[in-house]
Amino acid sequence: MPKPPSYPSKVFLNGEILNAADAKISVFDRGFIFGDGIYEVMARIGGQFFYREAHLSRLRTCLDKIDISCNVDTLESEIPRLLELSGLETADCLLYIQVTRGVAPRQHSYPRDIQPTVMMYAWAKTLPDINETPASVVVQKDYRWSRCDIKMTSLLGNVMANEFAMAHDCYETLFERDGILTEASHSNVFFVKNRIVYTHPANCYILDGITRQVVLELCEKLGIEVRLEGLPVQDIPNMDEAFLTGTSTQILAIRKIDDHVISGGRVGPITRKLQEAFLDLKNTGA
Ligand code: PMP
């Protein structure tokens, strides 16, 4: 069982770095009332944030998509001080960034002149070199909305789906929309058949994961053929391999989808090759 997460010691909130217990926001914050905000998570490995620019660029794009104006460069410049005060100058860690629209009297439409609420914190986390133990997953209908490309803080659909996975002793829930597998509650999903890698195209039904993008780059580098196609649910039993990707999930082989055992319950050869190439990338610093 993974260790339950603990609170960070320090929180960056609207320009200040505070003890976590002193970091307070208004009950009228639209992030609290509506889930009206964007978040991002980056992993620091060997002293560098892995694919930092890709994460920050997705943060900018998502803020633009929901019309929140926030200077991500200014926010980025505060990260070293936050890490230092959190006692994480040299540690491997995860950084959570959240920007909400800010505080306003409750109504759906928002005023244009409010300051966004900006919050960040980091906590020590060493990710395994390679995830050796394949995971079991379940499939559920995707009951979320149709803008899954926005990395928003309103994650109730994802929370419910992940809880469904936990209730079935599984790591993840794969979402199915109109018979097609899209992504999972907090990761993207890939399949392998006859040495061809399949994953859903980056449209409004998935979050275009940074790890997903890295894996697609690795496939190209390794000469592995890729098809950007969502897999029909009925094809699950015919798959040679399947794996999940995400910032903290990294590349995680799937051993079972509902009742179907995949790749004999072991990490398949293409998954392994990608895991090793991913490890090389982490070791050389991306
Ligand atoms: N899909 C969803 C729904 C997610 O929440 C995440 C991030 N946890 C991902 C995919 C993977 O994205 P990334 O590789 O950027 O962490």
GROMACS .gro file of C-alpha atoms and ligand atoms in nm:
model
  302
    1MET     CA    1   0.000   0.000   0.000
    2PRO     CA    2   0.143   0.346  -0.086
    3LYS     CA    3   0.200   0.580   0.209
    4PRO     CA    4  -0.084   0.832   0.257
    5PRO     CA    5   0.026   1.185   0.164
    6SER     CA    6   0.113   1.434   0.437
    7TYR     CA    7   0.077   1.813   0.449
    8PRO     CA    8   0.368   2.024   0.323
    9SER     CA    9   0.545   2.251   0.574
   10LYS     CA   10   0.527   2.570   0.363
   11VAL     CA   11   0.277   2.711   0.117
   12PHE     CA   12   0.327   2.990  -0.134
   13LEU     CA   13   0.007   3.196  -0.136
   14ASN     CA   14  -0.038   3.517  -0.335
   15GLY     CA   15   0.325   3.623  -0.314
   16GLU     CA   16   0.401   3.507   0.040
   17ILE     CA   17   0.557   3.188   0.168
   18LEU     CA   18   0.373   3.085   0.481
   19ASN     CA   19   0.363   2.802   0.729
   20ALA     CA   20   0.100   2.566   0.590
   21ALA     CA   21  -0.131   2.626   0.889
   22ASP     CA   22  -0.128   3.003   0.822
   23ALA     CA   23  -0.214   2.978   0.451
   24LYS     CA   24  -0.580   3.084   0.439
   25ILE     CA   25  -0.814   3.179   0.157
   26SER     CA   26  -1.160   3.338   0.148
   27VAL     CA   27  -1.467   3.112   0.152
   28PHE     CA   28  -1.579   3.323  -0.147
   29ASP     CA   29  -1.283   3.213  -0.357
   30ARG     CA   30  -1.427   3.086  -0.684
   31GLY     CA   31  -1.190   2.792  -0.665
   32PHE     CA   32  -1.368   2.687  -0.345
   33ILE     CA   33  -1.720   2.773  -0.465
   34PHE     CA   34  -1.707   2.655  -0.829
   35GLY     CA   35  -1.380   2.467  -0.873
   36ASP     CA   36  -1.300   2.760  -1.104
   37GLY     CA   37  -0.925   2.711  -1.138
   38ILE     CA   38  -0.634   2.536  -1.303
   39TYR     CA   39  -0.358   2.325  -1.152
   40GLU     CA   40  -0.029   2.169  -1.252
   41VAL     CA   41   0.205   1.909  -1.101
   42MET     CA   42   0.575   1.874  -1.183
   43ALA     CA   43   0.836   1.627  -1.057
   44ARG     CA   44   1.187   1.737  -0.963
   45ILE     CA   45   1.432   1.461  -1.036
   46GLY     CA   46   1.807   1.491  -0.975
   47GLY     CA   47   1.785   1.868  -0.920
   48GLN     CA   48   1.572   1.959  -1.223
   49PHE     CA   49   1.202   1.971  -1.294
   50PHE     CA   50   1.135   1.704  -1.554
   51TYR     CA   51   0.992   1.868  -1.869
   52ARG     CA   52   0.951   2.196  -1.677
   53GLU     CA   53   0.879   2.408  -1.981
   54ALA     CA   54   0.613   2.167  -2.111
   55HIS     CA   55   0.434   2.174  -1.774
   56LEU     CA   56   0.450   2.553  -1.745
   57SER     CA   57   0.337   2.594  -2.101
   58ARG     CA   58   0.035   2.367  -2.037
   59LEU     CA   59  -0.042   2.579  -1.729
   60ARG     CA   60  -0.035   2.896  -1.944
   61THR     CA   61  -0.253   2.735  -2.212
   62CYS     CA   62  -0.510   2.608  -1.962
   63LEU     CA   63  -0.527   2.948  -1.787
   64ASP     CA   64  -0.586   3.105  -2.129
   65LYS     CA   65  -0.858   2.850  -2.208
   66ILE     CA   66  -1.061   2.960  -1.906
   67ASP     CA   67  -0.967   3.327  -1.933
   68ILE     CA   68  -0.764   3.363  -1.611
   69SER     CA   69  -0.481   3.607  -1.645
   70CYS     CA   70  -0.178   3.518  -1.435
   71ASN     CA   71   0.192   3.571  -1.500
   72VAL     CA   72   0.339   3.222  -1.496
   73ASP     CA   73   0.696   3.359  -1.530
   74THR     CA   74   0.659   3.550  -1.203
   75LEU     CA   75   0.519   3.242  -1.038
   76GLU     CA   76   0.806   3.032  -1.172
   77SER     CA   77   1.061   3.275  -1.028
   78GLU     CA   78   0.922   3.205  -0.678
   79ILE     CA   79   0.980   2.830  -0.699
   80PRO     CA   80   1.347   2.825  -0.581
   81ARG     CA   81   1.263   3.025  -0.265
   82LEU     CA   82   0.966   2.798  -0.191
   83LEU     CA   83   1.187   2.490  -0.226
   84GLU     CA   84   1.454   2.644  -0.006
   85LEU     CA   85   1.213   2.741   0.273
   86SER     CA   86   1.049   2.399   0.245
   87GLY     CA   87   1.390   2.237   0.307
   88LEU     CA   88   1.385   2.082  -0.040
   89GLU     CA   89   1.674   2.265  -0.214
   90THR     CA   90   1.835   1.940  -0.322
   91ALA     CA   91   1.556   1.686  -0.269
   92ASP     CA   92   1.357   1.503  -0.532
   93CYS     CA   93   1.005   1.636  -0.489
   94LEU     CA   94   0.668   1.706  -0.646
   95LEU     CA   95   0.545   2.062  -0.690
   96TYR     CA   96   0.174   2.145  -0.695
   97ILE     CA   97   0.063   2.474  -0.850
   98GLN     CA   98  -0.296   2.603  -0.840
   99VAL     CA   99  -0.439   2.924  -0.979
  100THR     CA  100  -0.806   3.003  -0.919
  101ARG     CA  101  -1.005   3.292  -1.060
  102GLY     CA  102  -1.005   3.467  -0.723
  103VAL     CA  103  -1.259   3.604  -0.475
  104ALA     CA  104  -1.598   3.743  -0.581
  105PRO     CA  105  -1.962   3.738  -0.459
  106ARG     CA  106  -2.115   3.414  -0.582
  107GLN     CA  107  -2.262   3.421  -0.928
  108HIS     CA  108  -2.172   3.214  -1.231
  109SER     CA  109  -2.042   3.496  -1.448
  110TYR     CA  110  -1.720   3.646  -1.316
  111PRO     CA  111  -1.594   4.000  -1.273
  112ARG     CA  112  -1.295   4.086  -1.498
  113ASP     CA  113  -1.103   4.289  -1.241
  114ILE     CA  114  -1.029   4.032  -0.969
  115GLN     CA  115  -0.686   3.901  -0.872
  116PRO     CA  116  -0.638   3.527  -0.918
  117THR     CA  117  -0.552   3.324  -0.608
  118VAL     CA  118  -0.212   3.166  -0.664
  119MET     CA  119  -0.092   2.879  -0.449
  120MET     CA  120   0.202   2.638  -0.467
  121TYR     CA  121   0.362   2.384  -0.241
  122ALA     CA  122   0.618   2.108  -0.270
  123TRP     CA  123   0.681   1.786  -0.085
  124ALA     CA  124   0.962   1.534  -0.090
  125LYS     CA  125   0.896   1.245  -0.324
  126THR     CA  126   1.137   1.004  -0.484
  127LEU     CA  127   0.981   0.832  -0.781
  128PRO     CA  128   1.098   0.477  -0.854
  129ASP     CA  129   1.353   0.441  -1.137
  130ILE     CA  130   1.111   0.204  -1.306
  131ASN     CA  131   0.767   0.094  -1.188
  132GLU     CA  132   0.822  -0.281  -1.169
  133THR     CA  133   0.481  -0.399  -1.051
  134PRO     CA  134   0.203  -0.397  -1.312
  135ALA     CA  135  -0.133  -0.257  -1.205
  136SER     CA  136  -0.491  -0.376  -1.235
  137VAL     CA  137  -0.752  -0.139  -1.373
  138VAL     CA  138  -1.128  -0.131  -1.422
  139VAL     CA  139  -1.338   0.031  -1.695
  140GLN     CA  140  -1.622   0.276  -1.635
  141LYS     CA  141  -1.833   0.499  -1.858
  142ASP     CA  142  -1.688   0.849  -1.882
  143TYR     CA  143  -1.942   1.060  -1.701
  144ARG     CA  144  -1.720   1.370  -1.707
  145TRP     CA  145  -1.779   1.674  -1.927
  146SER     CA  146  -1.635   1.724  -2.276
  147ARG     CA  147  -1.347   1.958  -2.190
  148CYS     CA  148  -1.111   1.706  -2.036
  149ASP     CA  149  -0.826   1.891  -2.212
  150ILE     CA  150  -0.847   2.157  -1.936
  151LYS     CA  151  -0.643   2.069  -1.628
  152MET     CA  152  -0.899   2.215  -1.392
  153THR     CA  153  -0.932   2.184  -1.017
  154SER     CA  154  -1.293   2.059  -1.038
  155LEU     CA  155  -1.204   1.692  -1.040
  156LEU     CA  156  -1.515   1.531  -0.893
  157GLY     CA  157  -1.560   1.295  -1.191
  158ASN     CA  158  -1.197   1.186  -1.164
  159VAL     CA  159  -1.225   1.150  -0.786
  160MET     CA  160  -1.536   0.931  -0.820
  161ALA     CA  161  -1.370   0.718  -1.085
  162ASN     CA  162  -1.056   0.673  -0.877
  163GLU     CA  163  -1.268   0.577  -0.577
  164PHE     CA  164  -1.437   0.316  -0.799
  165ALA     CA  165  -1.092   0.175  -0.879
  166MET     CA  166  -1.000   0.164  -0.508
  167ALA     CA  167  -1.326  -0.014  -0.425
  168HIS     CA  168  -1.223  -0.281  -0.677
  169ASP     CA  169  -0.868  -0.307  -0.540
  170CYS     CA  170  -0.736  -0.148  -0.855
  171TYR     CA  171  -0.495   0.135  -0.927
  172GLU     CA  172  -0.697   0.311  -1.194
  173THR     CA  173  -1.026   0.340  -1.379
  174LEU     CA  174  -1.013   0.361  -1.758
  175PHE     CA  175  -1.283   0.584  -1.902
  176GLU     CA  176  -1.498   0.465  -2.191
  177ARG     CA  177  -1.685   0.715  -2.408
  178ASP     CA  178  -1.915   0.581  -2.681
  179GLY     CA  179  -1.735   0.246  -2.671
  180ILE     CA  180  -1.386   0.401  -2.699
  181LEU     CA  181  -1.124   0.405  -2.421
  182THR     CA  182  -1.005   0.761  -2.370
  183GLU     CA  183  -0.785   0.800  -2.062
  184ALA     CA  184  -0.788   0.717  -1.691
  185SER     CA  185  -0.884   0.910  -1.376
  186HIS     CA  186  -0.535   1.055  -1.327
  187SER     CA  187  -0.328   0.911  -1.610
  188ASN     CA  188  -0.329   0.845  -1.985
  189VAL     CA  189  -0.356   0.497  -2.130
  190PHE     CA  190  -0.165   0.325  -2.411
  191PHE     CA  191  -0.212  -0.015  -2.578
  192VAL     CA  192   0.024  -0.230  -2.784
  193LYS     CA  193  -0.078  -0.475  -3.057
  194ASN     CA  194   0.164  -0.636  -3.304
  195ARG     CA  195   0.438  -0.392  -3.191
  196ILE     CA  196   0.218  -0.089  -3.277
  197VAL     CA  197   0.142   0.156  -2.996
  198TYR     CA  198  -0.211   0.301  -2.974
  199THR     CA  199  -0.329   0.595  -2.766
  200HIS     CA  200  -0.626   0.832  -2.787
  201PRO     CA  201  -0.563   1.151  -2.987
  202ALA     CA  202  -0.516   1.469  -2.784
  203ASN     CA  203  -0.861   1.620  -2.820
  204CYS     CA  204  -1.123   1.746  -2.574
  205TYR     CA  205  -1.184   1.396  -2.429
  206ILE     CA  206  -0.841   1.358  -2.268
  207LEU     CA  207  -0.585   1.562  -2.083
  208ASP     CA  208  -0.279   1.570  -2.308
  209GLY     CA  209  -0.038   1.441  -2.043
  210ILE     CA  210   0.320   1.560  -2.051
  211THR     CA  211   0.429   1.200  -1.987
  212ARG     CA  212   0.208   1.095  -2.279
  213GLN     CA  213   0.392   1.347  -2.498
  214VAL     CA  214   0.730   1.219  -2.373
  215VAL     CA  215   0.629   0.859  -2.452
  216LEU     CA  216   0.522   0.960  -2.804
  217GLU     CA  217   0.862   1.128  -2.852
  218LEU     CA  218   1.036   0.813  -2.725
  219CYS     CA  219   0.836   0.594  -2.966
  220GLU     CA  220   0.955   0.810  -3.252
  221LYS     CA  221   1.316   0.795  -3.131
  222LEU     CA  222   1.299   0.416  -3.091
  223GLY     CA  223   1.129   0.362  -3.427
  224ILE     CA  224   0.810   0.226  -3.268
  225GLU     CA  225   0.502   0.281  -3.484
  226VAL     CA  226   0.227   0.487  -3.318
  227ARG     CA  227  -0.139   0.525  -3.408
  228LEU     CA  228  -0.331   0.804  -3.241
  229GLU     CA  229  -0.656   0.611  -3.213
  230GLY     CA  230  -0.875   0.536  -2.914
  231LEU     CA  231  -0.916   0.164  -2.855
  232PRO     CA  232  -1.267   0.013  -2.880
  233VAL     CA  233  -1.353  -0.156  -2.549
  234GLN     CA  234  -1.426  -0.487  -2.721
  235ASP     CA  235  -1.063  -0.503  -2.843
  236ILE     CA  236  -0.922  -0.515  -2.489
  237PRO     CA  237  -0.887  -0.899  -2.485
  238ASN     CA  238  -0.676  -0.887  -2.807
  239MET     CA  239  -0.415  -0.644  -2.675
  240ASP     CA  240  -0.054  -0.762  -2.631
  241GLU     CA  241   0.032  -0.492  -2.376
  242ALA     CA  242  -0.119  -0.190  -2.205
  243PHE     CA  243   0.029   0.079  -1.984
  244LEU     CA  244  -0.055   0.402  -1.803
  245THR     CA  245   0.142   0.727  -1.804
  246GLY     CA  246   0.146   1.025  -1.569
  247THR     CA  247   0.383   1.257  -1.384
  248SER     CA  248   0.396   1.043  -1.070
  249THR     CA  249   0.269   0.722  -1.232
  250GLN     CA  250   0.551   0.751  -1.491
  251ILE     CA  251   0.510   0.443  -1.717
  252LEU     CA  252   0.315   0.172  -1.541
  253ALA     CA  253   0.233  -0.159  -1.708
  254ILE     CA  254  -0.125  -0.286  -1.681
  255ARG     CA  255  -0.163  -0.652  -1.582
  256LYS     CA  256  -0.541  -0.677  -1.585
  257ILE     CA  257  -0.833  -0.478  -1.729
  258ASP     CA  258  -1.158  -0.587  -1.563
  259ASP     CA  259  -1.130  -0.968  -1.599
  260HIS     CA  260  -0.884  -0.970  -1.890
  261VAL     CA  261  -0.523  -1.052  -1.805
  262ILE     CA  262  -0.286  -0.852  -2.029
  263SER     CA  263   0.060  -0.966  -2.134
  264GLY     CA  264   0.040  -1.269  -1.901
  265GLY     CA  265   0.026  -1.027  -1.608
  266ARG     CA  266   0.385  -0.919  -1.676
  267VAL     CA  267   0.553  -0.605  -1.813
  268GLY     CA  268   0.555  -0.654  -2.192
  269PRO     CA  269   0.864  -0.593  -2.411
  270ILE     CA  270   0.754  -0.261  -2.566
  271THR     CA  271   0.644  -0.125  -2.228
  272ARG     CA  272   0.981  -0.230  -2.084
  273LYS     CA  273   1.172  -0.065  -2.367
  274LEU     CA  274   0.982   0.259  -2.312
  275GLN     CA  275   1.034   0.240  -1.935
  276GLU     CA  276   1.410   0.202  -1.989
  277ALA     CA  277   1.424   0.488  -2.240
  278PHE     CA  278   1.221   0.701  -1.996
  279LEU     CA  279   1.471   0.623  -1.720
  280ASP     CA  280   1.760   0.727  -1.947
  281LEU     CA  281   1.583   1.055  -2.009
  282LYS     CA  282   1.540   1.114  -1.635
  283ASN     CA  283   1.906   1.032  -1.573
  284THR     CA  284   2.030   1.266  -1.842
  285GLY     CA  285   1.792   1.544  -1.734
  286ALA     CA  286   1.522   1.656  -1.978
  287PMP     N1  287  -0.513   1.240  -1.753
  287PMP     C1  288  -0.562   1.291  -1.639
  287PMP     C2  289  -0.711   1.295  -1.621
  287PMP     C3  290  -0.476   1.341  -1.540
  287PMP     O1  291  -0.526   1.394  -1.427
  287PMP     C4  292  -0.336   1.334  -1.560
  287PMP     C5  293  -0.239   1.394  -1.461
  287PMP     N2  294  -0.239   1.339  -1.336
  287PMP     C6  295  -0.288   1.276  -1.678
  287PMP     C7  296  -0.379   1.232  -1.773
  287PMP     C8  297  -0.140   1.262  -1.703
  287PMP     O2  298  -0.080   1.387  -1.723
  287PMP     P1  299   0.074   1.414  -1.692
  287PMP     O3  300   0.152   1.311  -1.766
  287PMP     O4  301   0.098   1.551  -1.744
  287PMP     O5  302   0.091   1.403  -1.544
   0.00000   0.00000   0.00000
